[in-house]
CSV table of C-alpha atoms in Angstrom, one decimal:
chain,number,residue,atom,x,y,z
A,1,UNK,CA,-19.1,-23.6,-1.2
A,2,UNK,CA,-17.5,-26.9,-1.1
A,3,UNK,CA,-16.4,-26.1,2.4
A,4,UNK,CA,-19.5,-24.6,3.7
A,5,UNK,CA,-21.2,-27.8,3.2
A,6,UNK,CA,-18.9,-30.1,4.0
A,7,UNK,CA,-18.5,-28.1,7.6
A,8,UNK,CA,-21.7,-26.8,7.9
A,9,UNK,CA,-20.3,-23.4,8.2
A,10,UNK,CA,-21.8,-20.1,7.7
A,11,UNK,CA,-20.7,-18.2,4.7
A,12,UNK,CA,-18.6,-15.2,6.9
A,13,UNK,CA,-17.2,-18.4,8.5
A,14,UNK,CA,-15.7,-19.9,5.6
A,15,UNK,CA,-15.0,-16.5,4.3
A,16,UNK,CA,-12.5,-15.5,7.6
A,17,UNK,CA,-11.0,-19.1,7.1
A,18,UNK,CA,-10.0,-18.8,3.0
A,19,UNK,CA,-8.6,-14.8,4.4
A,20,UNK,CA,-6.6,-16.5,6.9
A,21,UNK,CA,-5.3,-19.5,5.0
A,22,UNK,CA,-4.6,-16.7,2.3
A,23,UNK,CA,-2.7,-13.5,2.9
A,24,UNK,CA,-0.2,-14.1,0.7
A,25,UNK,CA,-3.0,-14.0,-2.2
A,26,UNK,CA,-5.1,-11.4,-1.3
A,27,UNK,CA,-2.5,-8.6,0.2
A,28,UNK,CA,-1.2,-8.6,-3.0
A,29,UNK,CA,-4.7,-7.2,-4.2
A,30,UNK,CA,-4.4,-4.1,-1.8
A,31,UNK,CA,-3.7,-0.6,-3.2
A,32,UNK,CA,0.3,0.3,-2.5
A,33,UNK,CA,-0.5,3.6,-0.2
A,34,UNK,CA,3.3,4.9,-1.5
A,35,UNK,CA,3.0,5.1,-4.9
A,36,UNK,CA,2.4,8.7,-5.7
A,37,UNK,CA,1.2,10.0,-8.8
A,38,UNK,CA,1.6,13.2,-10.6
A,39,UNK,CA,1.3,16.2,-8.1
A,40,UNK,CA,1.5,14.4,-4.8
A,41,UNK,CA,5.3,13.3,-3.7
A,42,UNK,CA,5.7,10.8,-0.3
A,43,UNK,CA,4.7,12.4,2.7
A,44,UNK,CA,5.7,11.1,6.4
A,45,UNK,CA,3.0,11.1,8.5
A,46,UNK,CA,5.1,11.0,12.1
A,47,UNK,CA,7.4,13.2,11.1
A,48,UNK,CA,5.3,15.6,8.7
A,49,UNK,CA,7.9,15.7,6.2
A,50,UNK,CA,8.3,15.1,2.5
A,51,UNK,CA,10.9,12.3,1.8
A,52,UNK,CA,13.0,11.3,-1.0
A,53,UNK,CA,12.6,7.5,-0.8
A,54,UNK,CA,10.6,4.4,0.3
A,55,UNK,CA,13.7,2.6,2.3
A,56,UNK,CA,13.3,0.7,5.7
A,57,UNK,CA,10.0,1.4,7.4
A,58,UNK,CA,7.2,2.4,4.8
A,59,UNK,CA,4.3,2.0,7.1
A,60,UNK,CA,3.6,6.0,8.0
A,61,UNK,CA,4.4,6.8,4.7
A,62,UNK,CA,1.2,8.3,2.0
A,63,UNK,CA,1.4,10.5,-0.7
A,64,UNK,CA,0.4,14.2,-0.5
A,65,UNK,CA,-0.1,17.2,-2.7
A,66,UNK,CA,3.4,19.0,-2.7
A,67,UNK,CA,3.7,22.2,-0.7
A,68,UNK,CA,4.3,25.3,-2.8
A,69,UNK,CA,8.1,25.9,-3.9
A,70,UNK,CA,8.2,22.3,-4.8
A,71,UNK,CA,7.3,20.0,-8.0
A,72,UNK,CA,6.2,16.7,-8.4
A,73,UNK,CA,9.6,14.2,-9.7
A,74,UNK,CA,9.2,10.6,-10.4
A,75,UNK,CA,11.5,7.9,-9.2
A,76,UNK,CA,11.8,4.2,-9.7
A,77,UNK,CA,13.5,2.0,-6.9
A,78,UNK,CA,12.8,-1.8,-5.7
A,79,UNK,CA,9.2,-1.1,-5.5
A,80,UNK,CA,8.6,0.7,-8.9
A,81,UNK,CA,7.7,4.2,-10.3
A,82,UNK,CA,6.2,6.8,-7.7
A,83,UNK,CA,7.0,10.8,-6.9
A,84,UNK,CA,8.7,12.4,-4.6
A,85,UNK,CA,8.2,16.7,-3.8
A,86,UNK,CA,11.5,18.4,-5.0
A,87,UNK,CA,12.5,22.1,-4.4
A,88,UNK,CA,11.8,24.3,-7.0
């Protein structure tokens, strides 16, 4: 509010400023799309494959139901507990 005033600046102005002076803060507060729970295991969506791990590029990777024939595991690397699909 401080801000505002002192700039005369418009609430979504000040707003888009703190967001971009801030990324470090707030992308922390943004749900990690790789961290599967029970039931779902990490999916690929380029190569629309299951994988067994979060290492190098993450950034096509969600989590999915597993297929039938496979079960939920859970694993912990660098990033923490998720689950990946294993064979039955």
């Amino acid at each position: 509010l401080l801000t505002q005033k002192i700039h005369s600046s418009s609430a979504m102005e000040v707003a888009c400023s703190w967001l971009q002076s801030n990324r470090k803060i707030w992308e922390q507060w943004l749900p990690d799309t790789t961290k599967c729970f029970a039931q779902l295991g990490l999916f690929n969506q380029v190569t629309e494959a299951f994988v067994d791990n979060r290492e190098g590029d993450v950034s096509n990777l969600l989590c999915k139901a597993c297929s039938s024939g496979s079960f939920s595991a859970s694993i912990r690397d660098d990033k923490g507990l998720t689950n990946v699909c294993r064979p039955c």
